[in-house]
Amino acid sequence: VLDEPAMPTEFDIIRQLAEGQRVSRKEIRLGIGDDAAVLDIPDGYELVISTDTINQGVHFPDDTTPSDIGYKSLAVNLSDLAAMGAEPFAVNLSLSLPDADASWLEEFADGFLSLASQHRVQLAGGDTTRGPLSISVTVMGLVPVSKAMRRSTAKTGDSVYVTGTLGDAGAALMGKLGELKLNGPQDRAFSGRFNRPQPRVEAGIALRNIASSCIDISDGLVADLGHILEQSHAGAMVYVDQLPLSDSFREVFDLAGGWTVPLASGDDYELCFTVSDKDHPDWQNELASLGIPITCIGMIESQQGLRLLMPDGSVETPTHRGYEHFS
């Protein structure tokens, strides 16, 4: 009888992840192998840190591939750094696993480390434990002193912009829940946006000398723009018919009946930001080389609260507030 292969130990898992990465950053003086990492922060820069946890059945369905789980666990954290205008350089990863499945780990590492390599992020440390499938990631970035973008600095008269398109990830989730019938190409297009969001790191870095405020759209446009408005003590008018929508989205949805999905669904991970166009008249030319679509969707106003200018000219107050974990 052949012996079954031994299950990977905690240290095997850590070693597998460490040996699979292809990035080495000079800012990491001491990485995996000791009780903690040692980081070097260059003169003139500040350290920006963000942590997110994604859980099976909450942030990704049970049938999500390990590669997509690995990718998304890092992508959602990189999106937070993008919203601050920070350049990512290091990441810590904590894995809670029901069992140490070597093939699952290999696929997970492929998704995680491929995105890390794309953005030149080095895995500096982390932890593994037995438990329900859950992934916690802490990502670290650098931003010039006093240049980090914030939520609390939008000004009356600023224009409101978003990158990319809105609602595709929400459509994917509706399809997975049986609430929306999708054909093969539509399902692939929407699922790609849901499982593998594109963190707008380059746009965030380019915007840090331009945008007056910024946030990433994780819980839905209404909820996340609402955070800017609350912390900036301001209001906004959003022009609903200007919301950027993909061709696949327009194929599926009859927008005459409502705009709830692009307004309130989560997992877009695009940037929502404000700009004083009069102070930066040519700023869009500076971002054109990145090839990232940017759309003006509204205006910051002194009257507090968020209002929607509907295509028929009426003004409404949004009734859907976006995703909330404990609602």
mmCIF file of C-alpha atoms in Angstrom:
data_model
loop_
_atom_site.group_PDB
_atom_site.id
_atom_site.type_symbol
_atom_site.label_atom_id
_atom_site.label_comp_id
_atom_site.label_asym_id
_atom_site.label_seq_id
_atom_site.Cartn_x
_atom_site.Cartn_y
_atom_site.Cartn_z
ATOM 1 C CA VAL A 1 0.000 0.000 0.000
ATOM 2 C CA LEU A 2 1.435 3.343 -1.029
ATOM 3 C CA ASP A 3 1.806 5.955 1.671
ATOM 4 C CA GLU A 4 -0.435 8.977 1.184
ATOM 5 C CA PRO A 5 1.450 12.284 0.805
ATOM 6 C CA ALA A 6 1.874 14.150 4.080
ATOM 7 C CA MET A 7 -0.380 17.129 4.651
ATOM 8 C CA PRO A 8 1.458 20.471 4.494
ATOM 9 C CA THR A 9 2.348 21.931 7.877
ATOM 10 C CA GLU A 10 1.932 25.582 8.839
ATOM 11 C CA PHE A 11 5.570 26.181 7.965
ATOM 12 C CA ASP A 12 5.212 24.341 4.655
ATOM 13 C CA ILE A 13 2.385 26.714 3.736
ATOM 14 C CA ILE A 14 4.432 29.783 4.641
ATOM 15 C CA ARG A 15 7.449 28.427 2.737
ATOM 16 C CA GLN A 16 5.316 27.658 -0.323
ATOM 17 C CA LEU A 17 3.990 31.214 -0.435
ATOM 18 C CA ALA A 18 7.402 32.779 0.203
ATOM 19 C CA GLU A 19 9.171 30.747 -2.467
ATOM 20 C CA GLY A 20 6.475 31.448 -5.049
ATOM 21 C CA GLN A 21 6.758 35.227 -5.038
ATOM 22 C CA ARG A 22 8.737 37.090 -7.671
ATOM 23 C CA VAL A 23 9.088 40.497 -6.020
ATOM 24 C CA SER A 24 11.892 41.749 -3.785
ATOM 25 C CA ARG A 25 11.605 45.305 -2.457
ATOM 26 C CA LYS A 26 14.505 47.243 -0.968
ATOM 27 C CA GLU A 27 12.117 48.737 1.608
ATOM 28 C CA ILE A 28 11.769 45.313 3.251
ATOM 29 C CA ARG A 29 14.945 44.895 5.290
ATOM 30 C CA LEU A 30 13.801 41.615 6.846
ATOM 31 C CA GLY A 31 10.914 39.545 5.554
ATOM 32 C CA ILE A 32 9.561 36.038 6.078
ATOM 33 C CA GLY A 33 11.531 33.831 8.469
ATOM 34 C CA ASP A 34 11.562 35.779 11.728
ATOM 35 C CA ASP A 35 8.902 36.731 14.244
ATOM 36 C CA ALA A 36 8.221 40.019 12.466
ATOM 37 C CA ALA A 37 9.214 41.938 9.362
ATOM 38 C CA VAL A 38 11.465 44.998 9.375
ATOM 39 C CA LEU A 39 10.536 47.805 6.984
ATOM 40 C CA ASP A 40 12.518 50.838 5.875
ATOM 41 C CA ILE A 41 10.462 53.980 5.201
ATOM 42 C CA PRO A 42 12.348 56.304 2.797
ATOM 43 C CA ASP A 43 12.878 59.938 3.766
ATOM 44 C CA GLY A 44 10.033 62.178 2.670
ATOM 45 C CA TYR A 45 7.426 59.403 2.692
ATOM 46 C CA GLU A 46 4.717 58.231 5.056
ATOM 47 C CA LEU A 47 3.525 54.663 5.626
ATOM 48 C CA VAL A 48 -0.074 53.896 4.625
ATOM 49 C CA ILE A 49 -1.609 50.667 5.986
ATOM 50 C CA SER A 50 -4.925 48.962 5.232
ATOM 51 C CA THR A 51 -6.433 45.638 6.367
ATOM 52 C CA ASP A 52 -9.366 43.726 4.900
ATOM 53 C CA THR A 53 -10.799 40.288 5.571
ATOM 54 C CA ILE A 54 -12.782 38.242 3.061
ATOM 55 C CA ASN A 55 -14.873 35.276 4.186
ATOM 56 C CA GLN A 56 -16.387 32.352 2.344
ATOM 57 C CA GLY A 57 -20.105 32.852 1.779
ATOM 58 C CA VAL A 58 -19.890 36.592 2.456
ATOM 59 C CA HIS A 59 -17.342 38.011 0.026
ATOM 60 C CA PHE A 60 -17.138 35.070 -2.369
ATOM 61 C CA PRO A 61 -19.501 32.149 -3.133
ATOM 62 C CA ASP A 62 -18.554 28.602 -2.136
ATOM 63 C CA ASP A 63 -17.731 27.630 -5.735
ATOM 64 C CA THR A 64 -15.166 30.425 -6.270
ATOM 65 C CA THR A 65 -11.845 29.098 -7.546
ATOM 66 C CA PRO A 66 -8.842 29.284 -5.183
ATOM 67 C CA SER A 67 -6.994 31.417 -7.741
ATOM 68 C CA ASP A 68 -9.812 33.983 -7.813
ATOM 69 C CA ILE A 69 -9.971 33.996 -4.003
ATOM 70 C CA GLY A 70 -6.234 34.682 -3.806
ATOM 71 C CA TYR A 71 -6.436 37.449 -6.382
ATOM 72 C CA LYS A 72 -9.438 39.178 -4.831
ATOM 73 C CA SER A 73 -8.073 39.026 -1.277
ATOM 74 C CA LEU A 74 -5.166 41.209 -2.371
ATOM 75 C CA ALA A 75 -7.081 43.332 -4.900
ATOM 76 C CA VAL A 76 -9.552 44.714 -2.368
ATOM 77 C CA ASN A 77 -6.669 45.876 -0.165
ATOM 78 C CA LEU A 78 -4.745 47.432 -3.036
ATOM 79 C CA SER A 79 -7.914 49.347 -3.891
ATOM 80 C CA ASP A 80 -7.830 50.962 -0.435
ATOM 81 C CA LEU A 81 -4.257 52.117 -1.017
ATOM 82 C CA ALA A 82 -5.251 53.435 -4.450
ATOM 83 C CA ALA A 83 -7.901 55.593 -2.781
ATOM 84 C CA MET A 84 -5.165 57.129 -0.614
ATOM 85 C CA GLY A 85 -2.790 57.693 -3.532
ATOM 86 C CA ALA A 86 -0.225 55.312 -2.052
ATOM 87 C CA GLU A 87 2.228 53.062 -3.882
ATOM 88 C CA PRO A 88 1.954 49.526 -2.428
ATOM 89 C CA PHE A 89 5.170 47.695 -1.561
ATOM 90 C CA ALA A 90 4.539 45.092 1.164
ATOM 91 C CA VAL A 91 1.770 42.764 2.279
ATOM 92 C CA ASN A 92 1.026 40.448 5.207
ATOM 93 C CA LEU A 93 -1.277 37.481 4.675
ATOM 94 C CA SER A 94 -3.199 35.527 7.315
ATOM 95 C CA LEU A 95 -4.973 32.348 6.210
ATOM 96 C CA SER A 96 -7.646 30.445 8.105
ATOM 97 C CA LEU A 97 -8.092 27.076 6.359
ATOM 98 C CA PRO A 98 -10.380 24.113 7.083
ATOM 99 C CA ASP A 99 -7.528 21.822 6.009
ATOM 100 C CA ALA A 100 -4.107 22.113 4.404
ATOM 101 C CA ASP A 101 -4.922 21.152 0.803
ATOM 102 C CA ALA A 102 -1.709 21.432 -1.233
ATOM 103 C CA SER A 103 -3.420 21.849 -4.621
ATOM 104 C CA TRP A 104 -5.813 24.476 -3.213
ATOM 105 C CA LEU A 105 -2.867 26.387 -1.768
ATOM 106 C CA GLU A 106 -0.981 26.258 -5.062
ATOM 107 C CA GLU A 107 -3.918 27.764 -6.947
ATOM 108 C CA PHE A 108 -4.543 30.363 -4.232
ATOM 109 C CA ALA A 109 -0.884 31.404 -4.286
ATOM 110 C CA ASP A 110 -0.971 31.707 -8.084
ATOM 111 C CA GLY A 111 -3.831 34.228 -7.946
ATOM 112 C CA PHE A 112 -2.448 36.140 -4.979
ATOM 113 C CA LEU A 113 1.164 36.330 -6.131
ATOM 114 C CA SER A 114 0.348 37.115 -9.767
ATOM 115 C CA LEU A 115 -1.386 40.334 -8.672
ATOM 116 C CA ALA A 116 1.383 41.057 -6.168
ATOM 117 C CA SER A 117 3.924 40.755 -8.968
ATOM 118 C CA GLN A 118 1.866 43.042 -11.223
ATOM 119 C CA HIS A 119 2.037 45.821 -8.615
ATOM 120 C CA ARG A 120 5.543 45.016 -7.302
ATOM 121 C CA VAL A 121 4.319 44.035 -3.842
ATOM 122 C CA GLN A 122 6.427 41.729 -1.656
ATOM 123 C CA LEU A 123 4.921 39.258 0.818
ATOM 124 C CA ALA A 124 6.584 40.233 4.090
ATOM 125 C CA GLY A 125 4.866 37.972 6.626
ATOM 126 C CA GLY A 126 1.628 36.561 7.951
ATOM 127 C CA ASP A 127 0.067 33.611 9.734
ATOM 128 C CA THR A 128 -1.823 30.377 9.090
ATOM 129 C CA THR A 129 -4.368 28.627 11.292
ATOM 130 C CA ARG A 130 -7.068 25.951 11.090
ATOM 131 C CA GLY A 131 -10.638 27.230 10.926
ATOM 132 C CA PRO A 132 -13.383 28.366 8.526
ATOM 133 C CA LEU A 133 -12.055 29.640 5.196
ATOM 134 C CA SER A 134 -11.114 33.275 5.793
ATOM 135 C CA ILE A 135 -8.333 35.459 4.408
ATOM 136 C CA SER A 136 -7.025 38.600 6.098
ATOM 137 C CA VAL A 137 -4.599 40.834 4.253
ATOM 138 C CA THR A 138 -2.678 43.851 5.499
ATOM 139 C CA VAL A 139 -1.123 45.884 2.721
ATOM 140 C CA MET A 140 1.408 48.667 3.165
ATOM 141 C CA GLY A 141 2.180 51.549 0.849
ATOM 142 C CA LEU A 142 4.177 54.741 0.607
ATOM 143 C CA VAL A 143 2.979 58.252 -0.093
ATOM 144 C CA PRO A 144 4.907 61.538 -0.043
ATOM 145 C CA VAL A 145 4.488 63.384 3.239
ATOM 146 C CA SER A 146 1.085 65.108 3.485
ATOM 147 C CA LYS A 147 0.003 63.895 0.027
ATOM 148 C CA ALA A 148 -2.356 61.076 1.049
ATOM 149 C CA MET A 149 -5.860 61.628 -0.316
ATOM 150 C CA ARG A 150 -8.660 61.726 2.230
ATOM 151 C CA ARG A 151 -12.439 61.522 2.417
ATOM 152 C CA SER A 152 -12.905 64.698 4.427
ATOM 153 C CA THR A 153 -11.627 67.349 2.020
ATOM 154 C CA ALA A 154 -14.235 67.686 -0.744
ATOM 155 C CA LYS A 155 -15.276 71.298 -1.410
ATOM 156 C CA THR A 156 -18.452 72.920 -2.685
ATOM 157 C CA GLY A 157 -18.192 73.300 -6.464
ATOM 158 C CA ASP A 158 -15.938 70.285 -6.948
ATOM 159 C CA SER A 159 -16.949 67.849 -9.665
ATOM 160 C CA VAL A 160 -17.505 64.196 -8.736
ATOM 161 C CA TYR A 161 -15.817 61.566 -10.914
ATOM 162 C CA VAL A 162 -15.538 57.785 -11.046
ATOM 163 C CA THR A 163 -13.125 55.489 -12.834
ATOM 164 C CA GLY A 164 -14.252 52.587 -15.002
ATOM 165 C CA THR A 165 -17.840 51.358 -15.025
ATOM 166 C CA LEU A 166 -20.333 50.617 -12.251
ATOM 167 C CA GLY A 167 -22.694 47.747 -11.506
ATOM 168 C CA ASP A 168 -21.038 44.787 -13.247
ATOM 169 C CA ALA A 169 -19.992 43.063 -10.024
ATOM 170 C CA GLY A 170 -23.494 43.544 -8.635
ATOM 171 C CA ALA A 171 -24.923 41.980 -11.782
ATOM 172 C CA ALA A 172 -22.582 39.005 -11.352
ATOM 173 C CA LEU A 173 -23.823 38.431 -7.818
ATOM 174 C CA MET A 174 -27.435 38.670 -8.944
ATOM 175 C CA GLY A 175 -26.683 36.023 -11.555
ATOM 176 C CA LYS A 176 -25.083 33.728 -8.991
ATOM 177 C CA LEU A 177 -28.108 34.131 -6.699
ATOM 178 C CA GLY A 178 -30.539 33.317 -9.516
ATOM 179 C CA GLU A 179 -31.987 36.827 -9.556
ATOM 180 C CA LEU A 180 -30.775 37.551 -13.094
ATOM 181 C CA LYS A 181 -30.660 35.316 -16.170
ATOM 182 C CA LEU A 182 -27.386 35.696 -18.034
ATOM 183 C CA ASN A 183 -26.029 34.082 -21.185
ATOM 184 C CA GLY A 184 -22.487 32.732 -21.297
ATOM 185 C CA PRO A 185 -20.652 35.879 -22.490
ATOM 186 C CA GLN A 186 -22.578 38.082 -20.069
ATOM 187 C CA ASP A 187 -21.876 35.763 -17.141
ATOM 188 C CA ARG A 188 -18.155 35.672 -17.985
ATOM 189 C CA ALA A 189 -17.968 39.453 -18.321
ATOM 190 C CA PHE A 190 -19.745 40.132 -15.038
ATOM 191 C CA SER A 191 -17.993 37.322 -13.133
ATOM 192 C CA GLY A 192 -14.633 38.656 -14.254
ATOM 193 C CA ARG A 193 -15.432 42.010 -12.673
ATOM 194 C CA PHE A 194 -16.687 40.352 -9.472
ATOM 195 C CA ASN A 195 -13.893 37.827 -9.009
ATOM 196 C CA ARG A 196 -10.979 39.884 -10.329
ATOM 197 C CA PRO A 197 -11.544 43.621 -9.772
ATOM 198 C CA GLN A 198 -8.815 45.900 -11.076
ATOM 199 C CA PRO A 199 -7.372 48.004 -8.233
ATOM 200 C CA ARG A 200 -6.800 51.506 -9.650
ATOM 201 C CA VAL A 201 -3.350 51.969 -8.118
ATOM 202 C CA GLU A 202 -1.874 53.945 -11.013
ATOM 203 C CA ALA A 203 -4.866 56.286 -11.126
ATOM 204 C CA GLY A 204 -4.664 56.854 -7.372
ATOM 205 C CA ILE A 205 -0.999 57.808 -7.570
ATOM 206 C CA ALA A 206 -1.699 60.168 -10.476
ATOM 207 C CA LEU A 207 -4.609 61.793 -8.626
ATOM 208 C CA ARG A 208 -2.855 62.600 -5.358
ATOM 209 C CA ASN A 209 -1.836 66.059 -6.598
ATOM 210 C CA ILE A 210 -5.195 66.635 -8.297
ATOM 211 C CA ALA A 211 -8.142 65.186 -6.366
ATOM 212 C CA SER A 212 -9.567 67.063 -3.393
ATOM 213 C CA SER A 213 -10.955 63.813 -1.924
ATOM 214 C CA CYS A 214 -11.127 60.142 -2.851
ATOM 215 C CA ILE A 215 -12.618 56.789 -1.807
ATOM 216 C CA ASP A 216 -12.832 53.360 -3.397
ATOM 217 C CA ILE A 217 -16.262 51.952 -4.221
ATOM 218 C CA SER A 218 -16.540 48.722 -2.246
ATOM 219 C CA ASP A 219 -20.052 48.958 -0.750
ATOM 220 C CA GLY A 220 -21.752 50.828 -3.600
ATOM 221 C CA LEU A 221 -21.571 54.361 -4.994
ATOM 222 C CA VAL A 222 -24.339 55.754 -2.771
ATOM 223 C CA ALA A 223 -22.741 54.407 0.405
ATOM 224 C CA ASP A 224 -19.157 55.319 -0.416
ATOM 225 C CA LEU A 225 -19.803 58.767 -1.876
ATOM 226 C CA GLY A 226 -21.927 59.222 1.241
ATOM 227 C CA HIS A 227 -18.811 58.708 3.368
ATOM 228 C CA ILE A 228 -17.085 61.564 1.519
ATOM 229 C CA LEU A 229 -20.099 63.806 2.017
ATOM 230 C CA GLU A 230 -20.440 62.982 5.710
ATOM 231 C CA GLN A 231 -16.779 63.553 6.494
ATOM 232 C CA SER A 232 -16.564 66.656 4.292
ATOM 233 C CA HIS A 233 -19.784 68.138 5.764
ATOM 234 C CA ALA A 234 -21.143 68.593 2.260
ATOM 235 C CA GLY A 235 -23.785 67.326 -0.142
ATOM 236 C CA ALA A 236 -23.848 66.270 -3.771
ATOM 237 C CA MET A 237 -26.039 66.001 -6.828
ATOM 238 C CA VAL A 238 -25.418 62.858 -8.899
ATOM 239 C CA TYR A 239 -26.484 62.877 -12.552
ATOM 240 C CA VAL A 240 -27.917 59.374 -12.888
ATOM 241 C CA ASP A 241 -27.900 59.282 -16.680
ATOM 242 C CA GLN A 242 -24.139 59.983 -16.618
ATOM 243 C CA LEU A 243 -23.254 56.859 -14.626
ATOM 244 C CA PRO A 244 -20.724 54.860 -16.671
ATOM 245 C CA LEU A 245 -22.111 51.444 -17.636
ATOM 246 C CA SER A 246 -20.527 48.610 -19.588
ATOM 247 C CA ASP A 247 -22.012 47.342 -22.863
ATOM 248 C CA SER A 248 -22.828 44.037 -21.146
ATOM 249 C CA PHE A 249 -24.701 45.878 -18.416
ATOM 250 C CA ARG A 250 -26.776 47.838 -20.917
ATOM 251 C CA GLU A 251 -27.635 44.600 -22.742
ATOM 252 C CA VAL A 252 -29.087 43.059 -19.594
ATOM 253 C CA PHE A 253 -30.781 45.925 -17.740
ATOM 254 C CA ASP A 254 -33.730 48.082 -18.709
ATOM 255 C CA LEU A 255 -32.520 51.328 -17.149
ATOM 256 C CA ALA A 256 -35.891 52.999 -17.586
ATOM 257 C CA GLY A 257 -37.068 50.943 -14.632
ATOM 258 C CA GLY A 258 -34.436 51.842 -12.104
ATOM 259 C CA TRP A 259 -30.764 52.423 -11.393
ATOM 260 C CA THR A 260 -30.375 50.553 -8.136
ATOM 261 C CA VAL A 261 -27.581 48.215 -9.277
ATOM 262 C CA PRO A 262 -25.025 50.800 -10.446
ATOM 263 C CA LEU A 263 -25.935 53.081 -7.547
ATOM 264 C CA ALA A 264 -25.968 50.648 -4.652
ATOM 265 C CA SER A 265 -24.316 47.334 -5.494
ATOM 266 C CA GLY A 266 -20.869 46.709 -4.042
ATOM 267 C CA ASP A 267 -17.601 45.159 -5.223
ATOM 268 C CA ASP A 268 -16.913 47.628 -8.061
ATOM 269 C CA TYR A 269 -13.573 48.716 -6.528
ATOM 270 C CA GLU A 270 -13.443 51.758 -8.771
ATOM 271 C CA LEU A 271 -12.354 55.134 -7.422
ATOM 272 C CA CYS A 272 -14.832 57.898 -6.649
ATOM 273 C CA PHE A 273 -13.089 61.252 -6.324
ATOM 274 C CA THR A 274 -13.659 64.979 -6.426
ATOM 275 C CA VAL A 275 -11.718 67.617 -8.349
ATOM 276 C CA SER A 276 -11.804 71.394 -8.518
ATOM 277 C CA ASP A 277 -11.798 71.700 -12.305
ATOM 278 C CA LYS A 278 -11.037 75.424 -12.152
ATOM 279 C CA ASP A 279 -7.884 74.762 -10.134
ATOM 280 C CA HIS A 280 -6.820 71.858 -12.378
ATOM 281 C CA PRO A 281 -8.165 72.713 -15.855
ATOM 282 C CA ASP A 282 -6.002 70.173 -17.735
ATOM 283 C CA TRP A 283 -5.937 67.370 -15.203
ATOM 284 C CA GLN A 284 -7.673 64.802 -17.412
ATOM 285 C CA ASN A 285 -4.866 65.049 -19.961
ATOM 286 C CA GLU A 286 -2.451 63.982 -17.221
ATOM 287 C CA LEU A 287 -4.410 60.757 -16.691
ATOM 288 C CA ALA A 288 -5.151 59.983 -20.331
ATOM 289 C CA SER A 289 -1.961 57.973 -20.743
ATOM 290 C CA LEU A 290 -3.180 55.430 -18.161
ATOM 291 C CA GLY A 291 -6.024 54.329 -20.419
ATOM 292 C CA ILE A 292 -8.520 54.284 -17.538
ATOM 293 C CA PRO A 293 -11.983 55.692 -18.379
ATOM 294 C CA ILE A 294 -13.011 58.592 -16.138
ATOM 295 C CA THR A 295 -16.540 60.011 -16.002
ATOM 296 C CA CYS A 296 -17.995 63.095 -14.332
ATOM 297 C CA ILE A 297 -21.155 61.998 -12.505
ATOM 298 C CA GLY A 298 -22.063 64.961 -10.324
ATOM 299 C CA MET A 299 -21.210 68.034 -8.281
ATOM 300 C CA ILE A 300 -20.434 68.735 -4.628
ATOM 301 C CA GLU A 301 -22.970 71.144 -3.104
ATOM 302 C CA SER A 302 -23.251 73.055 0.159
ATOM 303 C CA GLN A 303 -26.670 71.544 0.959
ATOM 304 C CA GLN A 304 -25.854 68.378 2.855
ATOM 305 C CA GLY A 305 -27.091 64.984 1.721
ATOM 306 C CA LEU A 306 -27.016 63.061 -1.538
ATOM 307 C CA ARG A 307 -29.554 63.768 -4.276
ATOM 308 C CA LEU A 308 -30.103 62.044 -7.614
ATOM 309 C CA LEU A 309 -30.957 63.974 -10.779
ATOM 310 C CA MET A 310 -32.979 61.408 -12.700
ATOM 311 C CA PRO A 311 -33.088 61.205 -16.518
ATOM 312 C CA ASP A 312 -36.593 62.725 -16.555
ATOM 313 C CA GLY A 313 -35.363 65.809 -14.692
ATOM 314 C CA SER A 314 -36.812 64.887 -11.308
ATOM 315 C CA VAL A 315 -34.696 64.912 -8.164
ATOM 316 C CA GLU A 316 -34.825 61.948 -5.799
ATOM 317 C CA THR A 317 -33.200 60.932 -2.542
ATOM 318 C CA PRO A 318 -31.588 57.467 -2.755
ATOM 319 C CA THR A 319 -33.422 54.769 -0.817
ATOM 320 C CA HIS A 320 -30.805 52.045 -1.191
ATOM 321 C CA ARG A 321 -27.752 52.700 0.956
ATOM 322 C CA GLY A 322 -25.420 49.985 -0.313
ATOM 323 C CA TYR A 323 -23.997 46.943 1.436
ATOM 324 C CA GLU A 324 -23.675 46.895 5.231
ATOM 325 C CA HIS A 325 -22.277 43.833 7.010
ATOM 326 C CA PHE A 326 -24.386 44.145 10.168
ATOM 327 C CA SER A 327 -27.614 45.568 8.784
#
